[in-house]
Amino acid sequence: MSRLKDTMAAEAQAVNDHLDSLMPTSGDPEDRVVEAMRYASLDGGKRLRPFLVLQSAGLFSVARTCALNVAAAIEMVHCYSLVHDDLPAMDNDDLRRGRPTTHRAYDEATAILAGDALLTKAFEVLALGGTHADPAVRSDLVLELALASGGRGMVGGQMIDLMAERGLLDGVQDVAAITRMHTMKTGRLISFSTIAGAILGKAPRPLRHALAAYAHDLGLAFQIADDLLDVEGSTATLGKTAGKDQAAGKSTFVSLLGLDRAREQARALSEQAVGHLDVFDEKADLLREVARFVVEREN
Amino acid sequence: MSRLKDTMAAEAQAVNDHLDSLMPTSGDPEDRVVEAMRYASLDGGKRLRPFLVLQSAGLFSVARTCALNVAAAIEMVHCYSLVHDDLPAMDNDDLRRGRPTTHRAYDEATAILAGDALLTKAFEVLALGGTHADPAVRSDLVLELALASGGRGMVGGQMIDLMAERGLLDGVQDVAAITRMHTMKTGRLISFSTIAGAILGKAPRPLRHALAAYAHDLGLAFQIADDLLDVEGSTATLGKTAGKDQAAGKSTFVSLLGLDRAREQARALSEQAVGHLDVFDEKADLLREVARFVVEREN
């Protein structure tokens, strides 16, 4: 798996450089919000979503800068969601990726605004001419990202998660309800990351659908692995607070299925995800490897 | 001015109905965030920005549903910014449009998420096929809205305003700096509202520029009038807390110019705005009237 790790590290660097170039400071008085955007999005994370964009774009020989723009846009959305989720009114977290959360490093108001600005910037980047010569593709990307991340997608999933945590909602206590919640909260954006390459490459429908099926299973496997890490990992390894779900008394795949069955389920989903890639040749090998990686990772 | 008031009221109702149709509840558990989006955006305000969209679209005979989609999208962005600005970590306001602010009616977490979802929904609506048959126009609208409302636009202006209020920033104490801040914080979105019709109608450059010049002066006149209302209005008439700027010791056009010169300046800008419309026939009459209205209004 060292080829995967090396490639992921190199691509994470490329995405970081690209994010850097998209958010320059200017010396103007509003730079504080741009600095907070940079703090929240640069130098951090595995960059799983950008990696999925770049790999899926590679299947269809999409131009590098187009794929990097989309990768950066999706990472901006992911990072904005972390900034807002970490706020005192939400998960109230002090630590993220081993560093103070954005509202700790700056202040709450700046963190709210930086999240807003990252989300807005993501749509700006997708609509730039450099993201694709065909405006129909750009418009399609905007629509898909909005659907994946809005009130019936990522934000809706976060709403359900918060309500369940605060006892405002019955019925997020079985596997079906937890699956739906996670499909919205994290799955939709992971799915969009994976099909973005197909959209950019104007891939035939069956190939786009194969990637969507892969992404669906991958996303769920990823979330179950996350629940396992919350129980089994340490704060030091994770770079974020461990044991949070249990402390909050939250229903998770682990609390519902138990450690062993949850781990089996994650592995089965990972293999199923790989199966959907049979229509692709060896160009999809790193996507196959990443599906195995997400369930074996340590953070 | 009764024709203007009647038309504004009728158009506000049409925009309200359109917003309503774009954000249906579904009975799903995430409905709470959709209800908060609806609370924050329905039944309120003068709908100045949507009115500007609809009037400018009327100059170029744009299809009604296209114009309504763009009007709704811009109003969603305006309303999300109010929801986030009202949060305790920001302006900490309890009252908006005569009703409890969204975080008071729901809770802080829901208000943050509802704001995020409204912003996301705005871009979804602009990217819908029904907003314009030509995807290049849709992509252009997305780009312009993102530029107007992001870290170098509305959000950046809000950042500057907050920093000035908290003494984190020197130099937002002269007319040039205040003008720049307001141009970012409110002017850019008002400008986008006005040129949106020209974008939808693929208007010739000179006409688009005339509208941009009109919107620039209108936006500034609007802001000076806002500062005047903060001093001269009552909380009951405004539907929001009066006297806030003075209480916060903020530099405003009124504190810098004095009441009389500020009022003169607003009127001069309003007349200058009307002058930019000379290239249009009587179809622009309501845009002419609205420029006068914004400086004479009582809330």
XYZ file of N, CA and C in Angstrom, chain A residues 92-289:
594
model
N -18.658 22.073 19.645
C -17.793 22.708 20.643
C -16.449 21.991 20.790
N -15.695 21.947 19.700
C -14.419 21.234 19.692
C -13.247 22.210 19.685
N -12.213 21.853 20.418
C -11.037 22.722 20.496
C -9.919 22.280 19.564
N -10.002 21.031 19.118
C -8.880 20.424 18.407
C -9.343 19.850 17.079
N -8.572 20.091 16.045
C -8.895 19.596 14.708
C -7.577 19.428 13.966
N -7.351 18.216 13.466
C -6.103 17.959 12.752
C -4.891 18.338 13.612
N -5.039 18.093 14.925
C -3.929 18.335 15.838
C -3.637 19.796 16.143
N -4.493 20.693 15.686
C -4.285 22.121 15.951
C -5.562 22.712 16.537
N -5.455 23.910 17.139
C -6.679 24.560 17.625
C -7.673 24.730 16.472
N -8.950 24.528 16.779
C -9.976 24.766 15.763
C -9.970 26.255 15.382
N -10.621 26.573 14.252
C -10.541 27.940 13.717
C -11.079 28.978 14.696
N -12.176 28.652 15.380
C -12.721 29.657 16.316
C -11.836 29.807 17.551
N -10.981 28.807 17.831
C -10.013 28.943 18.923
C -8.809 29.762 18.464
N -8.370 29.520 17.243
C -7.201 30.241 16.722
C -7.554 31.703 16.422
N -8.777 31.966 15.987
C -9.244 33.332 15.719
C -10.305 33.684 16.781
N -11.544 33.709 16.377
C -12.650 33.913 17.312
C -13.887 33.392 16.608
N -14.980 33.292 17.342
C -16.183 32.674 16.775
C -16.704 33.399 15.540
N -16.775 34.723 15.628
C -17.330 35.486 14.503
C -16.491 35.262 13.251
N -15.176 35.310 13.404
C -14.290 35.101 12.256
C -14.453 33.688 11.699
N -14.647 32.702 12.577
C -14.824 31.322 12.121
C -16.119 31.158 11.333
N -17.181 31.788 11.817
C -18.457 31.725 11.083
C -18.275 32.321 9.689
N -17.670 33.502 9.639
C -17.479 34.181 8.355
C -16.526 33.409 7.436
N -15.476 32.836 8.012
C -14.526 32.075 7.189
C -15.208 30.849 6.585
N -16.073 30.194 7.374
C -16.836 29.067 6.835
C -17.734 29.513 5.694
N -18.450 30.598 5.906
C -19.322 31.144 4.861
C -18.526 31.456 3.594
N -17.370 32.065 3.793
C -16.567 32.482 2.641
C -15.968 31.276 1.914
N -15.601 30.223 2.641
C -15.092 28.999 1.991
C -16.173 28.353 1.135
N -17.382 28.291 1.675
C -18.489 27.707 0.922
C -18.744 28.506 -0.356
N -18.771 29.813 -0.218
C -19.007 30.682 -1.368
C -17.893 30.541 -2.402
N -16.657 30.485 -1.896
C -15.499 30.372 -2.791
C -15.561 29.077 -3.604
N -16.062 28.012 -2.996
C -16.160 26.728 -3.707
C -16.997 26.883 -4.977
N -18.120 27.587 -4.861
C -18.980 27.774 -6.036
C -18.334 28.720 -7.037
N -17.624 29.709 -6.529
C -16.881 30.597 -7.431
C -15.911 29.790 -8.281
N -15.157 28.916 -7.630
C -14.129 28.146 -8.338
C -14.766 27.220 -9.378
N -15.886 26.591 -9.035
C -16.544 25.701 -10.003
C -17.038 26.468 -11.227
N -17.424 27.730 -11.028
C -17.979 28.511 -12.135
C -16.913 29.208 -12.980
N -15.653 29.125 -12.564
C -14.576 29.761 -13.326
C -14.406 29.074 -14.688
N -14.126 29.863 -15.706
C -13.898 29.294 -17.031
C -12.827 28.216 -17.026
N -11.800 28.382 -16.188
C -10.698 27.425 -16.134
C -11.077 26.053 -15.599
N -12.252 25.936 -15.001
C -12.669 24.642 -14.454
C -13.171 23.710 -15.550
N -13.759 24.258 -16.583
C -14.108 23.483 -17.781
C -14.496 24.452 -18.881
N -14.080 24.139 -20.118
C -14.395 25.032 -21.230
C -15.902 25.057 -21.496
N -16.584 23.969 -21.191
C -18.016 23.869 -21.468
C -18.822 24.356 -20.255
N -19.556 25.475 -20.407
C -20.303 25.998 -19.262
C -21.379 25.040 -18.765
N -21.850 24.126 -19.601
C -22.852 23.147 -19.146
C -22.242 22.232 -18.093
N -20.961 21.911 -18.252
C -20.268 21.092 -17.249
C -20.112 21.884 -15.960
N -19.736 23.144 -16.078
C -19.571 23.973 -14.873
C -20.892 24.090 -14.125
N -21.958 24.346 -14.858
C -23.264 24.495 -14.240
C -23.701 23.187 -13.578
N -23.408 22.067 -14.225
C -23.731 20.748 -13.672
C -22.959 20.511 -12.362
N -21.693 20.878 -12.353
C -20.877 20.718 -11.137
C -21.450 21.544 -9.980
N -21.838 22.772 -10.284
C -22.421 23.640 -9.245
C -23.678 23.000 -8.685
N -24.545 22.538 -9.576
C -25.806 21.941 -9.137
C -25.552 20.710 -8.275
N -24.666 19.838 -8.718
C -24.403 18.600 -7.975
C -23.769 18.889 -6.613
N -22.858 19.859 -6.568
C -22.238 20.201 -5.283
C -23.270 20.782 -4.324
N -24.152 21.629 -4.856
C -25.178 22.239 -4.001
C -26.119 21.172 -3.453
N -26.518 20.240 -4.297
C -27.418 19.182 -3.836
C -26.734 18.295 -2.798
N -25.454 18.021 -3.006
C -24.723 17.138 -2.091
C -24.497 17.794 -0.733
N -24.401 19.113 -0.706
C -23.946 19.747 0.532
C -25.016 20.577 1.242
N -26.215 20.717 0.678
C -27.227 21.602 1.242
C -28.116 20.972 2.304
N -29.277 21.559 2.491
C -30.196 21.166 3.554
C -30.746 19.751 3.422
N -30.729 19.209 2.212
C -31.143 17.815 2.013
C -29.927 16.920 1.775
N -28.736 17.479 2.006
C -27.496 16.700 1.864
C -26.694 16.813 3.140
N -25.449 17.285 2.997
C -24.531 17.343 4.136
C -25.099 18.138 5.326
N -25.619 19.323 5.063
C -26.151 20.152 6.162
C -27.362 19.479 6.809
N -28.208 18.867 5.994
C -29.350 18.128 6.540
C -28.905 16.975 7.427
N -27.863 16.274 7.008
C -27.332 15.173 7.811
C -26.792 15.652 9.148
N -26.135 16.805 9.106
C -25.607 17.381 10.337
C -26.752 17.805 11.267
N -27.832 18.322 10.664
C -29.013 18.701 11.452
C -29.557 17.477 12.189
N -29.713 16.369 11.466
C -30.242 15.142 12.087
C -29.316 14.672 13.211
N -28.021 14.687 12.924
C -27.038 14.240 13.914
C -27.151 15.066 15.197
N -27.243 16.378 15.047
C -27.363 17.265 16.212
C -28.657 17.028 16.982
N -29.749 16.863 16.248
C -31.039 16.655 16.900
C -31.033 15.337 17.688
N -30.459 14.308 17.082
C -30.399 13.013 17.762
C -29.594 13.143 19.048
N -28.460 13.860 18.946
C -27.578 14.057 20.091
C -28.288 14.790 21.224
N -29.189 15.701 20.859
C -29.862 16.521 21.873
C -31.231 15.971 22.260
N -31.522 14.758 21.807
C -32.785 14.136 22.176
C -33.997 14.807 21.565
N -33.785 15.585 20.481
C -34.901 16.273 19.823
C -35.588 15.386 18.796
N -35.058 14.177 18.637
C -35.521 13.345 17.530
C -35.549 11.900 17.978
N -36.678 11.256 17.763
C -36.712 9.815 17.972
C -36.317 9.135 16.670
N -35.826 7.941 16.791
C -35.739 7.102 15.605
C -34.472 7.212 14.793
N -33.386 7.828 15.318
C -32.099 7.691 14.648
C -31.309 6.659 15.431
N -32.007 5.581 15.787
C -31.396 4.588 16.654
C -31.357 3.211 16.012
N -31.753 3.121 14.733
C -31.565 1.846 14.049
C -30.601 2.039 12.880
N -30.157 0.910 12.345
C -29.124 0.974 11.315
C -29.605 1.724 10.075
N -30.889 1.558 9.714
C -31.405 2.245 8.522
C -31.348 3.765 8.696
N -31.756 4.247 9.879
C -31.788 5.690 10.117
C -30.365 6.259 10.201
N -29.466 5.486 10.849
C -28.072 5.933 10.947
C -27.422 5.950 9.562
N -27.755 4.942 8.762
C -27.209 4.899 7.404
C -27.680 6.101 6.592
N -28.975 6.408 6.677
C -29.496 7.567 5.940
C -28.803 8.856 6.386
N -28.657 8.995 7.715
C -28.036 10.206 8.243
C -26.600 10.352 7.727
N -25.835 9.259 7.779
C -24.441 9.343 7.332
C -24.325 9.490 5.820
N -25.255 8.888 5.089
C -25.246 9.051 3.630
C -25.390 10.534 3.309
N -26.247 11.227 4.077
C -26.405 12.662 3.855
C -25.185 13.436 4.361
N -24.777 13.134 5.591
C -23.775 13.969 6.263
C -22.391 13.852 5.621
N -21.983 12.653 5.274
C -20.640 12.518 4.670
C -20.675 11.819 3.309
N -21.669 10.940 3.114
C -21.676 10.137 1.898
C -21.868 10.945 0.620
N -22.784 11.915 0.675
C -23.106 12.668 -0.550
C -21.897 13.419 -1.094
N -21.105 14.001 -0.211
C -19.945 14.762 -0.684
C -18.849 13.823 -1.200
N -18.702 12.668 -0.551
C -17.749 11.670 -1.047
C -18.210 11.151 -2.412
N -19.510 10.946 -2.554
C -20.038 10.512 -3.855
C -19.775 11.562 -4.930
N -20.060 12.809 -4.595
C -19.839 13.856 -5.593
C -18.361 13.921 -5.987
N -17.474 13.760 -4.995
C -16.035 13.784 -5.298
C -15.686 12.726 -6.338
N -16.335 11.569 -6.212
C -15.978 10.454 -7.080
C -16.586 10.587 -8.466
N -17.810 11.118 -8.552
C -18.400 11.248 -9.882
C -17.988 12.543 -10.574
N -17.316 13.438 -9.822
C -16.901 14.709 -10.429
C -15.998 14.473 -11.637
N -15.119 13.470 -11.544
C -14.247 13.167 -12.677
C -15.041 12.742 -13.900
N -16.111 11.980 -13.663
C -16.969 11.532 -14.762
C -17.719 12.711 -15.381
N -18.139 13.658 -14.538
C -18.818 14.852 -15.057
C -17.835 15.665 -15.903
N -16.636 15.891 -15.342
C -15.607 16.653 -16.058
C -15.252 15.971 -17.380
N -15.194 14.629 -17.367
C -14.791 13.888 -18.564
C -15.953 13.534 -19.465
N -17.142 14.037 -19.148
C -18.356 13.706 -19.924
C -18.421 12.211 -20.197
N -18.237 11.439 -19.140
C -18.195 9.978 -19.260
C -19.573 9.425 -19.612
N -19.605 8.289 -20.309
C -20.893 7.642 -20.596
C -21.606 7.284 -19.286
N -22.934 7.326 -19.317
C -23.764 7.063 -18.131
C -23.343 5.817 -17.344
N -23.132 4.657 -18.016
C -22.827 3.449 -17.223
C -21.555 3.608 -16.380
N -20.567 4.321 -16.914
C -19.331 4.507 -16.146
C -19.568 5.455 -14.974
N -20.383 6.480 -15.216
C -20.728 7.407 -14.134
C -21.477 6.655 -13.030
N -22.366 5.758 -13.443
C -23.125 5.000 -12.449
C -22.241 4.027 -11.674
N -21.281 3.427 -12.355
C -20.349 2.524 -11.668
C -19.598 3.286 -10.574
N -19.171 4.493 -10.905
C -18.459 5.312 -9.916
C -19.377 5.717 -8.765
N -20.632 6.014 -9.088
C -21.585 6.388 -8.036
C -21.812 5.218 -7.076
N -21.921 4.008 -7.637
C -22.121 2.819 -6.790
C -20.890 2.581 -5.914
N -19.714 2.706 -6.526
C -18.453 2.607 -5.774
C -18.440 3.614 -4.617
N -18.802 4.853 -4.936
C -18.725 5.925 -3.939
C -19.718 5.697 -2.804
N -20.873 5.175 -3.140
C -21.881 4.928 -2.108
C -21.343 3.942 -1.063
N -20.784 2.838 -1.531
C -20.252 1.835 -0.604
C -19.012 2.357 0.124
N -18.186 3.071 -0.612
C -16.990 3.646 -0.002
C -17.352 4.594 1.144
N -18.334 5.437 0.892
C -18.732 6.427 1.886
C -19.218 5.787 3.182
N -19.984 4.727 3.015
C -20.507 4.038 4.192
C -19.389 3.307 4.933
N -18.530 2.648 4.178
C -17.382 1.966 4.794
C -16.535 2.976 5.572
N -16.340 4.137 4.971
C -15.572 5.207 5.594
C -16.189 5.617 6.923
N -17.525 5.736 6.942
C -18.186 6.195 8.164
C -18.129 5.138 9.264
N -18.310 3.882 8.882
C -18.229 2.820 9.898
C -16.811 2.793 10.481
N -15.821 2.949 9.599
C -14.434 2.998 10.072
C -14.233 4.172 11.026
N -14.889 5.288 10.717
C -14.807 6.461 11.589
C -15.367 6.155 12.975
N -16.487 5.481 13.005
C -17.090 5.096 14.286
C -16.156 4.163 15.050
N -15.508 3.229 14.328
C -14.564 2.317 14.967
C -13.382 3.091 15.551
N -12.888 4.055 14.774
C -11.746 4.853 15.251
C -12.109 5.660 16.483
N -13.343 6.150 16.514
C -13.758 6.948 17.671
C -13.676 6.118 18.952
N -13.933 4.810 18.821
C -13.869 3.923 19.977
C -12.447 3.441 20.247
N -11.743 3.069 19.158
C -10.465 2.383 19.321
C -9.249 3.315 19.243
N -9.431 4.489 18.653
C -8.292 5.380 18.433
C -7.988 6.224 19.662
N -6.844 6.880 19.640
C -6.509 7.818 20.699
C -6.548 9.228 20.124
N -6.739 10.210 20.985
C -6.790 11.594 20.532
C -5.503 11.969 19.799
N -4.373 11.462 20.283
C -3.086 11.786 19.667
C -3.025 11.273 18.232
N -3.445 10.026 18.002
C -3.407 9.461 16.652
C -4.418 10.135 15.742
N -5.590 10.410 16.281
C -6.666 10.955 15.461
C -6.446 12.424 15.104
N -5.772 13.162 15.983
C -5.654 14.608 15.767
C -6.954 15.329 16.081
N -7.926 14.606 16.608
C -9.171 15.212 17.108
C -9.601 14.407 18.323
N -10.559 14.935 19.073
C -10.960 14.300 20.316
C -11.523 12.896 20.075
N -10.957 11.876 20.735
C -11.460 10.509 20.622
C -12.566 10.270 21.640
N -13.350 9.215 21.402
C -14.379 8.804 22.371
C -15.553 9.750 22.468
N -15.698 10.668 21.489
C -16.755 11.675 21.568
C -18.149 11.077 21.461
N -18.302 10.109 20.525
C -19.632 9.543 20.299
C -20.138 8.851 21.552
N -19.240 8.045 22.120
C -19.622 7.307 23.311
C -19.975 8.281 24.451
N -19.116 9.279 24.629
C -19.346 10.267 25.690
C -20.701 10.951 25.498
N -21.068 11.187 24.222
C -22.332 11.857 23.943
C -23.512 10.889 23.962
N -23.215 9.602 24.178
C -24.293 8.616 24.199
C -24.968 8.426 22.855
N -24.197 8.672 21.772
C -24.770 8.604 20.427
C -24.883 7.165 19.917
N -25.967 6.881 19.209
C -26.056 5.627 18.479
C -25.100 5.693 17.288
N -24.240 4.687 17.168
C -23.325 4.608 16.028
C -23.399 3.196 15.473
N -22.717 2.972 14.337
C -22.673 1.616 13.801
C -22.069 0.667 14.832
N -21.083 1.168 15.593
C -20.427 0.312 16.584
C -21.366 0.006 17.755
N -22.086 1.018 18.229
C -22.987 0.769 19.365
C -24.141 -0.147 18.958
N -24.536 -0.065 17.689
C -25.666 -0.884 17.225
C -25.244 -2.293 16.826
N -24.064 -2.400 16.195
C -23.638 -3.701 15.657
C -22.608 -4.406 16.526
N -21.937 -3.641 17.368
C -20.800 -4.191 18.101
C -19.545 -4.052 17.247
N -18.373 -4.081 17.907
C -17.092 -3.850 17.225
C -16.852 -4.836 16.084
N -17.056 -6.129 16.346
C -16.690 -7.133 15.346
C -17.565 -7.054 14.101
N -18.872 -6.978 14.328
C -19.754 -6.923 13.159
C -19.587 -5.613 12.400
N -19.316 -4.541 13.126
C -19.090 -3.258 12.448
C -17.853 -3.349 11.558
N -16.793 -3.992 12.089
C -15.569 -4.116 11.304
C -15.788 -5.005 10.079
N -16.494 -6.092 10.275
C -16.835 -6.978 9.139
C -17.635 -6.233 8.074
N -18.587 -5.455 8.537
C -19.459 -4.706 7.622
C -18.653 -3.692 6.807
N -17.740 -3.020 7.487
C -16.895 -2.038 6.788
C -16.067 -2.738 5.709
N -15.509 -3.890 6.039
C -14.676 -4.609 5.062
C -15.514 -5.135 3.897
N -16.715 -5.623 4.215
C -17.584 -6.134 3.150
C -17.969 -5.006 2.182
N -18.282 -3.832 2.749
C -18.632 -2.683 1.913
C -17.453 -2.256 1.049
N -16.278 -2.305 1.646
C -15.072 -1.933 0.920
C -14.851 -2.865 -0.281
N -15.045 -4.167 -0.089
C -14.883 -5.119 -1.194
C -15.958 -4.935 -2.255
N -17.158 -4.644 -1.763
C -18.267 -4.389 -2.689
C -17.984 -3.145 -3.539
N -17.421 -2.124 -2.897
C -17.046 -0.906 -3.623
C -16.066 -1.248 -4.739
N -15.060 -2.046 -4.408
C -14.044 -2.426 -5.393
C -14.689 -3.174 -6.564
N -15.671 -4.022 -6.245
C -16.367 -4.779 -7.289
C -16.994 -3.889 -8.359
N -17.488 -2.719 -7.941
C -18.130 -1.811 -8.900
C -17.147 -1.233 -9.911
N -15.871 -1.376 -9.620
C -14.852 -0.794 -10.517
C -14.405 -1.771 -11.608
N -15.061 -2.943 -11.687
C -14.649 -3.946 -12.668
C -14.696 -3.439 -14.113
N -15.558 -2.447 -14.360
C -15.648 -1.899 -15.724
C -14.419 -1.084 -16.115
N -13.569 -0.778 -15.141
C -12.377 0.026 -15.439
C -11.123 -0.854 -15.455
N -10.111 -0.402 -16.185
C -8.844 -1.145 -16.237
C -7.948 -0.718 -15.064
N -6.657 -0.920 -15.219
C -5.733 -0.683 -14.113
C -5.621 0.807 -13.738
N -6.159 1.654 -14.602
C -6.191 3.078 -14.232
C -6.955 3.301 -12.923
N -7.843 2.368 -12.576
C -8.651 2.514 -11.354
C -8.014 1.827 -10.153
N -6.761 1.388 -10.303
C -6.146 0.613 -9.218
C -6.048 1.389 -7.905
N -5.731 2.675 -7.989
C -5.618 3.430 -6.735
C -6.983 3.659 -6.096
N -8.031 3.755 -6.915
C -9.375 3.821 -6.332
C -9.692 2.510 -5.619
N -9.231 1.383 -6.205
C -9.430 0.089 -5.533
C -8.677 0.081 -4.202
N -7.433 0.556 -4.253
C -6.629 0.553 -3.016
C -7.197 1.481 -1.947
